[in-house]
Coordinates of C-alpha atoms (C1' of nucleotides) in Angstrom, one line a residue:
Chain A
M13 CA 10.7 -11.0 -5.3
T14 CA 8.7 -10.3 -2.4
N15 CA 10.0 -8.0 0.3
N16 CA 9.3 -7.7 4.0
F17 CA 6.7 -4.9 3.6
E18 CA 8.0 -3.4 6.8
L19 CA 10.8 -2.2 4.8
Y20 CA 8.3 -0.2 2.6
K21 CA 7.2 1.7 5.7
V22 CA 10.8 2.7 6.4
F23 CA 11.3 3.7 2.9
Y24 CA 8.1 5.8 2.8
W25 CA 9.1 7.8 5.8
A26 CA 12.7 8.2 4.6
G27 CA 11.4 9.4 1.3
K28 CA 8.8 11.6 2.9
T29 CA 11.1 13.4 5.5
G30 CA 14.1 13.2 3.2
S31 CA 16.2 12.1 6.4
L32 CA 17.0 8.8 7.5
T33 CA 17.4 10.3 11.0
Q34 CA 13.9 12.0 10.8
A35 CA 12.4 8.7 9.6
A36 CA 13.9 6.9 12.5
K37 CA 12.3 9.3 15.0
A38 CA 9.0 9.0 13.2
L39 CA 9.1 5.2 13.5
Y40 CA 10.6 5.1 17.0
L41 CA 13.8 3.4 15.7
T42 CA 17.5 4.3 15.6
Q43 CA 19.0 5.8 12.6
P44 CA 21.3 2.7 11.9
S45 CA 18.3 0.6 11.9
V46 CA 16.6 2.9 9.2
S47 CA 20.0 2.9 7.2
H48 CA 20.1 -0.8 7.3
A49 CA 16.5 -1.2 6.2
I50 CA 17.0 1.1 3.3
K51 CA 20.1 -0.8 2.2
Q52 CA 18.3 -4.1 2.2
L53 CA 15.5 -2.6 0.0
E54 CA 18.3 -1.3 -2.3
D55 CA 20.0 -4.7 -2.4
S56 CA 16.8 -6.6 -3.0
F57 CA 16.0 -4.5 -6.1
G58 CA 19.7 -4.1 -7.2
L59 CA 18.9 -0.4 -7.6
T60 CA 20.1 2.7 -5.5
L61 CA 17.0 4.4 -4.3
F62 CA 18.5 7.4 -2.4
Y63 CA 21.3 9.8 -2.9
R64 CA 23.1 10.3 0.3
N65 CA 24.7 13.7 1.2
S66 CA 25.7 15.5 4.2
K67 CA 22.2 17.0 5.0
G68 CA 20.1 13.9 4.4
V69 CA 19.0 11.9 1.6
S70 CA 17.1 12.5 -1.7
L71 CA 15.4 10.1 -4.0
T72 CA 17.1 8.9 -7.2
Q73 CA 15.2 8.6 -10.4
E74 CA 14.3 5.0 -9.5
G75 CA 13.7 5.8 -5.8
A76 CA 11.2 8.5 -6.9
I77 CA 9.4 6.0 -9.0
L78 CA 9.1 3.5 -6.1
Y79 CA 8.1 6.2 -3.9
S80 CA 5.2 7.2 -6.2
Y81 CA 3.7 3.8 -5.6
I82 CA 4.7 3.2 -2.1
E83 CA 3.2 6.5 -1.1
K84 CA -0.3 5.7 -2.4
S85 CA 0.0 2.4 -0.7
Q86 CA 0.9 3.8 2.8
I87 CA -1.8 6.4 2.6
L88 CA -4.4 3.8 1.9
I89 CA -3.2 1.8 5.0
S90 CA -3.4 4.9 7.1
I91 CA -6.9 5.5 6.1
A92 CA -7.7 1.8 6.8
E93 CA -6.3 1.9 10.2
E94 CA -8.3 5.2 10.9
K95 CA -11.4 3.4 9.5
M96 CA -10.8 0.3 11.8
A97 CA -10.5 2.7 14.8
A98 CA -13.7 4.4 13.9
L99 CA -15.5 1.0 13.5
K100 CA -14.1 0.1 16.9
N101 CA -15.2 3.0 18.6
L102 CA -18.5 3.0 16.9
S103 CA -18.1 6.4 15.2
S104 CA -18.6 4.7 11.8
G105 CA -20.1 1.3 10.9
E106 CA -23.4 -0.1 10.2
L107 CA -26.2 -2.0 12.1
R108 CA -28.5 -4.2 10.3
I109 CA -31.4 -5.5 12.0
G110 CA -34.2 -7.9 10.6
G111 CA -37.7 -8.4 11.8
S112 CA -41.2 -7.2 11.6
D113 CA -42.1 -3.7 11.1
S114 CA -44.5 -3.9 14.2
L115 CA -41.8 -4.9 16.5
F116 CA -39.5 -2.1 15.1
K117 CA -42.2 0.4 15.5
H118 CA -43.7 -0.5 18.8
Y119 CA -40.8 -2.1 20.7
L120 CA -37.4 -1.5 19.1
L121 CA -38.0 2.2 18.2
P122 CA -36.9 3.7 21.7
F123 CA -33.7 1.6 21.7
L124 CA -32.9 2.6 18.1
E125 CA -33.5 6.2 19.0
D126 CA -31.1 5.8 22.0
Y127 CA -28.6 4.0 20.1
H128 CA -28.7 6.3 17.1
A129 CA -28.2 9.5 19.7
K130 CA -25.2 7.7 21.2
H131 CA -23.6 6.6 17.9
P132 CA -24.8 8.8 15.1
G133 CA -22.0 7.5 12.8
I134 CA -23.6 4.2 12.6
K135 CA -25.9 3.6 9.7
L136 CA -29.1 1.7 10.7
H137 CA -30.5 -0.6 8.3
L138 CA -34.0 -2.2 9.3
N139 CA -34.8 -5.2 7.2
H140 CA -38.5 -6.2 7.5
G141 CA -39.6 -9.4 6.9
T142 CA -41.4 -12.6 8.2
T143 CA -39.7 -14.8 10.8
P144 CA -38.4 -17.4 8.4
E145 CA -37.2 -14.6 6.0
T146 CA -35.5 -13.1 9.0
I147 CA -33.9 -16.3 9.7
S148 CA -32.7 -16.6 6.2
F149 CA -31.2 -13.2 6.3
L150 CA -29.4 -13.9 9.3
K151 CA -27.8 -17.0 7.9
E152 CA -26.9 -15.3 4.7
G153 CA -25.0 -12.7 6.6
R154 CA -27.5 -9.9 5.3
I155 CA -28.4 -8.8 8.8
D156 CA -26.4 -8.8 12.2
I157 CA -29.5 -9.3 14.5
G158 CA -33.0 -10.7 14.0
V159 CA -35.9 -9.8 16.3
V160 CA -38.8 -12.2 16.1
R161 CA -41.4 -13.8 18.2
M162 CA -40.2 -16.8 20.2
P163 CA -39.9 -19.7 20.3
I164 CA -37.2 -20.1 17.7
V165 CA -35.6 -23.7 17.5
D166 CA -32.5 -23.6 15.3
D167 CA -29.2 -24.7 16.5
Q168 CA -27.4 -22.5 14.2
L169 CA -28.8 -19.5 16.0
E170 CA -28.3 -18.1 19.4
V171 CA -31.5 -16.7 20.8
M172 CA -31.8 -14.2 23.7
K173 CA -35.3 -13.3 25.4
G174 CA -36.5 -9.8 25.0
I175 CA -39.7 -8.3 26.4
Q176 CA -42.7 -10.4 26.9
L177 CA -45.9 -9.4 25.1
Q178 CA -49.5 -10.2 25.6
D179 CA -51.8 -10.8 22.6
C180 CA -55.3 -10.2 23.0
F181 CA -58.6 -9.5 21.2
V182 CA -59.7 -5.8 20.8
A183 CA -62.8 -4.1 19.4
G184 CA -64.0 -0.6 18.7
S185 CA -67.1 1.3 19.7
R186 CA -69.2 -0.7 17.3
Y187 CA -69.1 -3.6 19.7
A188 CA -69.3 -1.5 22.8
E189 CA -71.8 -3.9 24.2
L190 CA -69.0 -6.4 24.7
K191 CA -67.0 -4.1 27.1
G192 CA -66.8 -5.6 30.3
V193 CA -68.2 -9.0 29.1
V194 CA -66.3 -12.2 29.8
M195 CA -66.6 -14.1 26.5
S196 CA -66.1 -17.7 25.8
M197 CA -64.2 -18.8 22.6
E198 CA -67.4 -20.2 21.2
L199 CA -69.2 -16.7 21.7
L200 CA -66.2 -14.9 20.3
L201 CA -66.2 -16.8 17.0
E202 CA -69.6 -15.6 16.2
Y203 CA -68.3 -12.2 15.6
P204 CA -66.1 -11.2 12.6
I205 CA -62.4 -11.8 13.4
I206 CA -59.6 -9.9 11.8
L207 CA -56.3 -11.7 11.9
F208 CA -52.8 -11.0 10.7
S209 CA -51.9 -12.9 7.6
R210 CA -51.5 -16.7 7.4
N211 CA -47.7 -16.9 7.4
S212 CA -47.1 -15.0 10.7
R213 CA -45.9 -16.4 14.0
V214 CA -48.8 -14.8 15.9
R215 CA -51.3 -16.2 13.5
M216 CA -50.0 -19.6 14.0
A217 CA -50.0 -19.3 17.6
I218 CA -53.7 -18.2 18.0
T219 CA -54.7 -20.9 15.5
E220 CA -53.1 -23.6 17.5
L221 CA -54.6 -22.2 20.7
F222 CA -58.1 -22.5 19.3
Q223 CA -57.4 -25.8 18.0
S224 CA -56.3 -27.0 21.4
Y225 CA -59.8 -26.1 22.6
G226 CA -61.4 -27.6 19.8
Y227 CA -62.3 -24.8 17.9
E228 CA -61.3 -23.5 14.5
I229 CA -60.6 -19.8 14.2
K230 CA -61.4 -18.5 10.6
P231 CA -61.1 -14.8 10.1
E232 CA -63.4 -12.6 8.3
I233 CA -60.7 -10.3 7.3
E234 CA -56.8 -11.1 6.8
V235 CA -54.5 -8.1 6.9
G236 CA -50.8 -7.7 6.4
S237 CA -49.9 -5.0 8.9
V238 CA -50.4 -4.3 12.5
D239 CA -51.7 -0.7 11.7
L240 CA -54.5 -2.2 9.6
L241 CA -55.5 -4.6 12.3
I242 CA -55.9 -1.7 14.6
E243 CA -57.6 0.7 11.9
F244 CA -60.1 -2.0 10.9
A245 CA -61.1 -2.7 14.6
R246 CA -61.5 1.0 15.3
K247 CA -63.6 1.3 12.1
G248 CA -65.9 -1.6 13.7
L249 CA -65.2 -4.1 10.8
G250 CA -64.5 -6.7 13.3
I251 CA -62.6 -7.9 16.4
S252 CA -58.7 -7.7 15.9
Y253 CA -56.2 -10.0 17.5
V254 CA -53.3 -7.7 18.4
T255 CA -50.6 -7.3 20.8
R256 CA -51.9 -5.4 23.8
E257 CA -48.7 -3.3 24.1
F258 CA -49.1 -2.2 20.5
V259 CA -52.4 -0.7 21.1
S260 CA -51.8 0.8 24.5
K261 CA -52.4 4.3 23.1
E262 CA -55.8 3.2 21.6
L263 CA -56.9 1.2 24.8
E264 CA -56.0 4.4 26.9
E265 CA -57.9 6.9 24.8
G266 CA -60.8 4.5 24.6
S267 CA -61.0 4.0 20.9
L268 CA -60.4 0.3 21.4
F269 CA -61.2 -1.9 24.3
E270 CA -59.9 -5.3 25.1
I271 CA -62.3 -8.3 25.0
Q272 CA -62.2 -10.5 28.2
L273 CA -62.0 -14.2 27.5
D274 CA -62.6 -17.0 29.7
V275 CA -59.4 -18.7 28.8
N276 CA -55.9 -17.3 29.5
M277 CA -54.1 -16.2 26.4
P278 CA -50.5 -17.4 26.6
P279 CA -48.0 -14.5 26.6
S280 CA -45.5 -14.4 23.6
Q281 CA -42.0 -13.6 24.1
V282 CA -39.8 -11.4 21.9
G283 CA -36.3 -13.0 21.0
F284 CA -33.2 -11.5 19.5
M285 CA -31.5 -13.9 17.2
I286 CA -27.8 -13.9 16.3
M287 CA -25.8 -16.5 14.5
R288 CA -24.2 -19.0 17.0
N289 CA -20.3 -19.0 16.9
M290 CA -20.2 -16.0 14.6
P291 CA -18.5 -12.9 15.8
L292 CA -20.7 -10.0 15.8
S293 CA -19.7 -6.6 14.7
S294 CA -18.9 -3.8 17.3
A295 CA -21.9 -2.1 16.3
A296 CA -24.3 -5.0 16.8
T297 CA -22.5 -6.0 20.1
K298 CA -23.1 -2.6 21.4
F299 CA -26.9 -2.7 20.5
I300 CA -27.5 -5.9 22.2
E301 CA -26.0 -4.7 25.3
L302 CA -28.2 -1.8 25.2
I303 CA -31.3 -3.9 24.9
K304 CA -30.4 -6.3 27.8
Chain B
M20 CA -1.8 2.5 16.3
T21 CA 0.7 1.4 13.8
N22 CA 1.0 -2.2 12.9
N23 CA 3.7 -4.3 11.4
F24 CA 2.8 -4.0 7.7
E25 CA 3.8 -7.5 7.2
L26 CA 0.6 -8.5 8.9
Y27 CA -1.3 -6.8 6.2
K28 CA 0.4 -8.9 3.6
V29 CA -0.8 -12.0 5.5
F30 CA -4.3 -10.7 5.9
Y31 CA -4.5 -9.7 2.2
W32 CA -3.7 -13.4 1.2
A33 CA -6.0 -14.7 3.8
G34 CA -8.9 -12.4 2.4
K35 CA -7.9 -13.2 -1.2
T36 CA -7.8 -16.9 -1.0
G37 CA -10.4 -17.3 1.8
S38 CA -8.2 -19.9 3.6
L39 CA -5.5 -19.4 6.0
T40 CA -4.0 -22.7 4.6
Q41 CA -3.9 -21.2 1.1
A42 CA -2.6 -18.0 2.3
A43 CA 0.2 -19.8 4.2
K44 CA 1.1 -21.7 1.0
A45 CA 1.3 -18.5 -1.1
L46 CA 3.4 -16.8 1.6
Y47 CA 5.6 -19.8 2.1
L48 CA 4.6 -20.0 5.8
T49 CA 3.0 -22.5 7.9
Q50 CA -0.8 -22.3 8.6
P51 CA -0.3 -21.6 12.4
S52 CA 2.0 -18.6 11.5
V53 CA -0.9 -17.3 9.3
S54 CA -3.3 -18.0 12.0
H55 CA -1.4 -16.2 14.6
A56 CA -0.7 -13.1 12.2
I57 CA -4.5 -12.7 11.7
K58 CA -5.0 -12.9 15.5
Q59 CA -2.5 -10.1 16.1
L60 CA -4.2 -8.0 13.6
E61 CA -7.6 -8.6 15.2
D62 CA -6.3 -8.0 18.6
S63 CA -4.6 -4.7 17.5
F64 CA -7.9 -3.4 16.1
G65 CA -10.0 -5.0 18.9
L66 CA -12.3 -6.2 16.0
T67 CA -12.9 -9.7 14.3
L68 CA -11.8 -9.7 10.7
F69 CA -12.8 -13.2 9.6
Y70 CA -15.4 -15.7 10.2
R71 CA -13.9 -19.1 10.7
N72 CA -15.5 -22.2 9.5
S73 CA -14.8 -25.7 8.7
K74 CA -14.0 -25.0 4.9
G75 CA -11.8 -21.7 5.4
V76 CA -12.5 -18.2 6.4
S77 CA -14.7 -15.3 5.2
L78 CA -14.4 -11.6 5.9
T79 CA -16.6 -10.1 8.4
Q80 CA -18.4 -6.7 7.8
E81 CA -15.3 -5.1 9.3
G82 CA -12.7 -7.4 7.7
A83 CA -14.2 -6.6 4.2
I84 CA -13.9 -2.8 4.9
L85 CA -10.3 -3.4 5.9
Y86 CA -9.8 -5.6 3.0
S87 CA -11.1 -3.1 0.5
Y88 CA -8.2 -0.8 1.4
I89 CA -5.4 -3.3 2.0
E90 CA -6.1 -4.9 -1.4
K91 CA -5.5 -1.6 -3.4
S92 CA -2.4 -1.1 -1.2
Q93 CA -1.0 -4.4 -1.9
I94 CA -1.5 -4.2 -5.6
L95 CA 0.3 -1.0 -5.6
I96 CA 3.3 -2.7 -4.1
S97 CA 3.1 -5.6 -6.4
I98 CA 3.0 -3.1 -9.4
A99 CA 6.0 -1.1 -7.7
E100 CA 8.0 -4.3 -7.4
E101 CA 7.3 -5.2 -10.9
K102 CA 8.3 -1.8 -11.9
M103 CA 11.5 -2.0 -9.9
A104 CA 12.4 -5.3 -11.6
A105 CA 11.8 -3.6 -15.0
L106 CA 14.1 -0.8 -14.2
K107 CA 16.6 -3.2 -13.0
N108 CA 16.7 -5.3 -16.2
L109 CA 16.4 -2.1 -18.3
S110 CA 13.1 -3.0 -19.8
S111 CA 11.9 0.3 -18.5
G112 CA 13.4 3.6 -17.4
E113 CA 15.0 6.6 -19.0
L114 CA 18.4 7.8 -20.0
R115 CA 19.1 11.5 -20.1
I116 CA 22.2 12.7 -21.7
G117 CA 23.5 16.3 -22.0
G118 CA 26.0 17.6 -24.5
S119 CA 26.3 19.2 -28.1
D120 CA 24.2 18.3 -31.1
S121 CA 27.2 17.6 -33.0
L122 CA 28.7 15.2 -30.6
F123 CA 25.4 13.5 -30.5
K124 CA 25.1 13.3 -34.1
H125 CA 28.7 12.5 -35.2
Y126 CA 30.1 10.5 -32.3
L127 CA 27.2 9.2 -29.8
L128 CA 24.7 8.2 -32.5
P129 CA 25.8 4.7 -33.3
F130 CA 26.1 3.9 -29.5
L131 CA 22.7 5.3 -29.0
E132 CA 21.3 3.2 -31.8
D133 CA 22.9 0.3 -30.4
Y134 CA 21.6 0.9 -26.8
H135 CA 18.1 1.6 -28.1
A136 CA 18.1 -1.6 -29.9
K137 CA 19.2 -3.6 -27.0
H138 CA 16.9 -1.8 -24.6
P139 CA 13.9 -0.5 -26.4
G140 CA 12.1 0.1 -23.3
I141 CA 14.5 3.0 -22.1
K142 CA 13.3 6.3 -23.1
L143 CA 16.3 8.6 -24.5
H144 CA 16.4 12.3 -23.6
L145 CA 19.0 14.1 -25.5
N146 CA 19.5 17.5 -23.8
H147 CA 21.5 19.8 -26.0
G148 CA 23.4 22.8 -24.5
T149 CA 26.9 24.3 -24.2
T150 CA 29.4 22.7 -21.8
P151 CA 28.7 25.0 -18.8
E152 CA 25.0 24.4 -19.4
T153 CA 25.5 20.6 -19.5
I154 CA 27.5 20.8 -16.3
S155 CA 24.7 22.8 -14.6
F156 CA 22.2 20.2 -15.8
L157 CA 24.2 17.5 -14.3
K158 CA 24.5 19.2 -11.0
E159 CA 20.9 20.0 -11.0
G160 CA 20.2 16.1 -11.7
R161 CA 18.3 17.0 -14.9
I162 CA 20.7 14.7 -17.0
D163 CA 22.5 11.6 -15.9
I164 CA 25.6 11.8 -18.4
G165 CA 27.1 14.8 -20.0
V166 CA 29.3 14.4 -23.1
V167 CA 31.5 17.3 -23.8
R168 CA 35.1 18.4 -24.7
M169 CA 37.9 17.9 -22.3
P170 CA 39.4 19.2 -20.2
I171 CA 36.9 19.5 -17.5
V172 CA 38.2 20.6 -14.2
D173 CA 35.3 20.2 -11.4
D174 CA 35.9 18.2 -8.5
Q175 CA 32.2 17.5 -8.1
L176 CA 32.4 15.5 -11.6
E177 CA 33.9 12.3 -12.4
V178 CA 35.2 12.5 -16.0
M179 CA 36.0 9.5 -18.3
K180 CA 37.8 9.9 -21.6
G181 CA 35.9 9.1 -24.7
I182 CA 37.2 9.2 -28.3
Q183 CA 40.1 11.5 -29.3
L184 CA 39.1 13.9 -32.0
Q185 CA 41.4 16.1 -34.3
D186 CA 40.2 19.6 -35.3
C187 CA 41.4 21.0 -38.6
F188 CA 40.8 23.7 -41.1
V189 CA 38.9 22.8 -44.3
A190 CA 37.9 24.4 -47.4
G191 CA 35.8 23.7 -50.4
S192 CA 36.8 23.9 -54.1
R193 CA 36.7 27.7 -54.2
Y194 CA 40.1 27.6 -52.5
A195 CA 41.2 24.5 -54.6
E196 CA 44.6 26.1 -55.0
L197 CA 45.5 25.6 -51.3
K198 CA 45.1 21.8 -51.7
G199 CA 48.5 20.1 -50.9
V200 CA 50.0 23.4 -49.7
V201 CA 51.4 23.5 -46.4
M202 CA 50.5 26.9 -45.0
S203 CA 51.5 29.0 -42.1
M204 CA 49.3 30.6 -39.5
E205 CA 50.1 33.9 -40.9
L206 CA 49.0 33.0 -44.4
L207 CA 46.0 31.3 -43.3
L208 CA 44.8 34.4 -41.5
E209 CA 44.7 36.2 -44.8
Y210 CA 41.8 34.1 -45.8
P211 CA 38.3 34.4 -44.4
I212 CA 37.8 32.2 -41.5
I213 CA 34.6 30.5 -40.4
L214 CA 34.3 29.6 -36.6
F215 CA 32.0 28.2 -34.4
S216 CA 30.3 30.7 -31.9
R217 CA 32.3 32.4 -29.1
N218 CA 31.2 30.4 -26.0
S219 CA 32.2 27.1 -27.3
R220 CA 35.0 24.9 -26.0
V221 CA 36.6 24.4 -29.6
R222 CA 36.5 28.0 -30.4
M223 CA 38.2 28.8 -27.1
A224 CA 40.9 26.2 -27.9
I225 CA 41.8 27.6 -31.2
T226 CA 41.8 31.2 -30.1
E227 CA 44.3 30.3 -27.4
L228 CA 46.4 28.2 -29.8
F229 CA 46.9 31.2 -32.1
Q230 CA 47.5 33.5 -29.2
S231 CA 50.1 31.2 -28.0
Y232 CA 52.0 31.9 -31.4
G233 CA 51.3 35.6 -31.2
Y234 CA 48.5 35.6 -33.7
E235 CA 44.8 36.7 -33.1
I236 CA 42.3 34.7 -35.0
K237 CA 39.3 36.7 -36.0
P238 CA 36.6 35.0 -37.8
E239 CA 34.8 36.4 -41.0
I240 CA 31.8 34.5 -40.1
E241 CA 30.5 32.9 -36.9
V242 CA 28.0 30.1 -36.7
G243 CA 26.0 28.2 -34.1
S244 CA 26.1 24.7 -35.6
V245 CA 28.7 22.3 -37.1
D246 CA 26.3 21.7 -40.1
L247 CA 26.6 25.4 -41.0
L248 CA 30.5 25.4 -40.6
I249 CA 30.5 22.6 -43.2
E250 CA 28.0 24.1 -45.4
F251 CA 29.6 27.4 -45.5
A252 CA 33.0 25.9 -46.3
R253 CA 31.6 24.0 -49.2
K254 CA 29.9 27.0 -50.6
G255 CA 33.3 28.6 -50.6
L256 CA 32.4 31.3 -48.0
G257 CA 35.6 30.7 -46.3
I258 CA 37.9 28.3 -44.3
S259 CA 36.1 26.5 -41.5
Y260 CA 37.5 25.1 -38.4
V261 CA 35.9 21.8 -37.8
T262 CA 36.4 18.5 -36.2
R263 CA 38.0 16.2 -38.8
E264 CA 36.0 13.2 -37.8
F265 CA 32.8 15.0 -38.3
V266 CA 33.6 16.0 -41.9
S267 CA 35.0 12.5 -42.9
K268 CA 32.2 12.2 -45.5
E269 CA 32.9 15.4 -47.2
L270 CA 36.7 14.8 -47.2
E271 CA 36.2 11.3 -48.8
E272 CA 33.7 12.6 -51.5
G273 CA 36.1 15.6 -52.0
S274 CA 33.6 18.4 -51.5
L275 CA 36.1 19.5 -48.7
F276 CA 39.8 19.1 -48.3
E277 CA 42.1 19.7 -45.3
I278 CA 44.4 22.6 -45.1
Q279 CA 47.9 21.7 -44.1
L280 CA 49.3 23.8 -41.5
D281 CA 53.0 24.1 -40.5
V282 CA 52.1 23.7 -36.8
N283 CA 50.6 20.8 -35.2
M284 CA 46.8 21.1 -34.0
P285 CA 46.5 19.7 -30.7
P286 CA 44.0 16.7 -30.6
S287 CA 40.9 17.3 -28.4
Q288 CA 39.4 14.7 -26.2
V289 CA 35.7 13.8 -25.7
G290 CA 34.9 13.3 -22.1
F291 CA 31.9 11.8 -20.4
M292 CA 30.9 13.5 -17.1
I293 CA 28.9 12.0 -14.2
M294 CA 28.4 13.3 -10.7
R295 CA 31.1 12.1 -8.4
N296 CA 29.9 10.0 -5.5
M297 CA 26.4 9.9 -6.9
P298 CA 24.8 6.5 -7.8
L299 CA 24.0 6.1 -11.4
S300 CA 20.7 4.8 -12.6
S301 CA 20.9 1.4 -14.2
A302 CA 20.2 2.8 -17.6
A303 CA 23.0 5.2 -17.3
T304 CA 25.5 2.6 -15.9
K305 CA 24.7 0.2 -18.8
F306 CA 25.2 3.0 -21.5
I307 CA 28.7 4.0 -20.0
E308 CA 29.6 0.3 -20.2
L309 CA 28.6 0.3 -23.7
I310 CA 30.8 3.2 -24.7
K311 CA 33.9 2.2 -22.8
Chain C
dG27 C1' -16.8 -44.5 12.3
dT28 C1' -13.3 -42.9 9.7
dT29 C1' -11.0 -39.9 6.9
dG30 C1' -9.5 -35.4 5.3
dG31 C1' -10.0 -30.9 5.4
dT32 C1' -10.4 -26.7 8.2
dC33 C1' -8.4 -23.2 12.1
dA34 C1' -6.4 -22.8 17.2
dT35 C1' -3.1 -23.4 20.7
dA36 C1' 1.1 -24.4 23.2
dG37 C1' 5.8 -24.5 23.4
dA38 C1' 10.5 -24.6 21.6
dC39 C1' 13.8 -22.6 18.5
dG40 C1' 16.7 -19.3 16.0
dT41 C1' 17.0 -15.8 12.9
dG42 C1' 17.0 -11.3 11.7
dG43 C1' 15.8 -6.7 13.3
dT44 C1' 17.3 -3.6 16.5
dC45 C1' 20.5 -1.6 19.5
dT46 C1' 25.0 0.8 20.9
dA47 C1' 29.4 2.5 19.7
dT48 C1' 32.0 4.4 16.3
dA49 C1' 33.7 6.0 12.0
dG50 C1' 33.7 9.0 8.1
dC51 C1' 32.0 12.7 5.5
dT52 C1' 30.5 17.6 4.6
dC53 C1' 29.2 22.0 5.9
dC54 C1' 29.3 25.9 8.9
dT55 C1' 31.4 28.8 12.4
dG56 C1' 34.4 31.2 15.4
Chain D
dC10 C1' 41.9 26.1 10.0
dA11 C1' 40.3 23.6 13.9
dG12 C1' 36.5 22.2 16.0
dG13 C1' 31.6 21.2 16.2
dA14 C1' 27.3 19.7 14.6
dG15 C1' 24.9 17.6 11.4
dC16 C1' 24.4 13.7 8.3
dT17 C1' 24.8 8.5 6.9
dA18 C1' 27.5 3.9 7.1
dT19 C1' 29.6 0.1 9.5
dA20 C1' 30.5 -3.5 13.0
dG21 C1' 29.1 -6.6 16.4
dA22 C1' 26.3 -8.0 20.2
dC23 C1' 21.8 -9.2 21.7
dC24 C1' 17.2 -10.8 22.5
dA25 C1' 12.5 -10.3 21.0
dC26 C1' 9.4 -12.0 18.1
dG27 C1' 8.1 -14.3 14.1
dT28 C1' 8.3 -19.1 12.6
dC29 C1' 8.3 -23.7 13.3
dT30 C1' 6.6 -28.6 14.9
dA31 C1' 3.2 -31.1 17.4
dT32 C1' -1.3 -31.5 18.7
dG33 C1' -6.0 -30.4 19.6
dA34 C1' -10.8 -29.3 18.3
dC35 C1' -14.1 -29.1 15.0
dC36 C1' -16.8 -30.1 10.9
dA37 C1' -18.2 -32.3 6.7
dA38 C1' -18.4 -36.1 3.6
dC39 C1' -18.0 -40.7 2.6

DNA sequence: GTTGGTCATAGACGTGGTCTATAGCTCCTG
DNA sequence: CAGGAGCTATAGACCACGTCTATGACCAAC
């Protein structure tokens, strides 16, 4: 036996208000419709659910048992509907972004602040990882959006351009004599170089660039975070290859300066990835609108 | 926002099976109907609930949240439907009967045994009280059936005849000389009489009977239970007025004998009361069928 | 390429849920 | 006690909407 669940909604209101007429008003129906609906339920069970009297209805023994279950069920549905409304209007929900810590900190942070201020109910999850990890997370559905360096070639993914960044070599006061000097690659390679760890997108890009000119760039020091790249360069341990926009503060205050090279460093593009042909959550849609 | 609850049933099965086609089968619908239903839900919330792919569907973040509520809700409804079926087929439920202990013990007991054997899932509640108390309980909905002595005149009640009982005077061996003697009322009153307490239906009947012949019956001893009436008579404390059917064992074994009177004692009728125009529970309906 | 499985879409159909109108009932009130 | 104001039940008409069939688009596996 499997009833039309709509009947339970009618039953719930009839039980709750103790009146078919009141239930009809609550449901924007007419009283005969409600009366008919209750009769249908009763017939389907072969049980009488209500006592009818001149001032309304009251639950029978059996009706009361049914009501105890249906009430809980209906309340759950009401909560679910409220929850859905909250998700829709972004007063609730979560936004899961994957990418590198440096992009979070130096590029995404203002957007995240803005977003959080506008939608304080949305929980933010920042999932840091390498580009391939981020892509995996995206495909596994563990994040909604991935933020990485372009180019990304994966036809399961839809990639949108973000800001354009410029990588460059920087040094601290220990190498002050290089300030203002336009260096060749060959010359640069005579200094100790500090690079990001091997599996990063930036590292691959710079390695390829040098290779295309016939050089091999071998770092003296390899580090795992942008902060360390900056810190080591400031302390004079070598010349770091960093994203210029991420060291704007240090360049401005003079604790670091940019090394001029005689070749153009290609810009690098930040990209947002989402799954192609997969619907985005409201929270994620809104965030992407914000960034664009 | 208040959806057609039928949509949630479809959503539940789609989420549960991970396939619109499977959901359609479970609900005896076609796949396009299910597809349409899900679309309606999604439109009503303004949210996407499922990812569609070539091997079925899977819940989105938001769909999963909805599912967590709807699942509980639907399970409650299933339980409720099972419960209703159990109440209908009498494998569950309760039967509440009001009346006097003596009627329960001496008249209803075999029926109760039979009923309980046939429907062990039905809980029996025997609510003992006087006739007016029993009527009150019935009107308050605290019992389903009342079993009392007729006549009952109350147009809110529907009364059905039960067994006919015969009250009589009995004595024990102490008054052996009266065995076989046809006594007059006048003579009887010279012996110590034991009667049931004042507010009982039987007591009122016997008092009225004696009055109609111009006598006043005043008991030596008043007791509150039929068992005591019997016990006191056996011990020779006096002559008890009891229901003959309730002392059949004692009459047979000879520990009590019936006093012959020169007037006919009117029979007394047992009646079953239920509320007029009020639906009976399945359990109560079945019990009444059994007795008839 | 073909087959077999998804889900989506379009449009037709017909049932069932809703309506209006009215009756029957009980309780209350003048 | 008649009349009114509640309530629910019943009858019958109607039309929206839920369901169907048919088809398309897509994907994965063989």
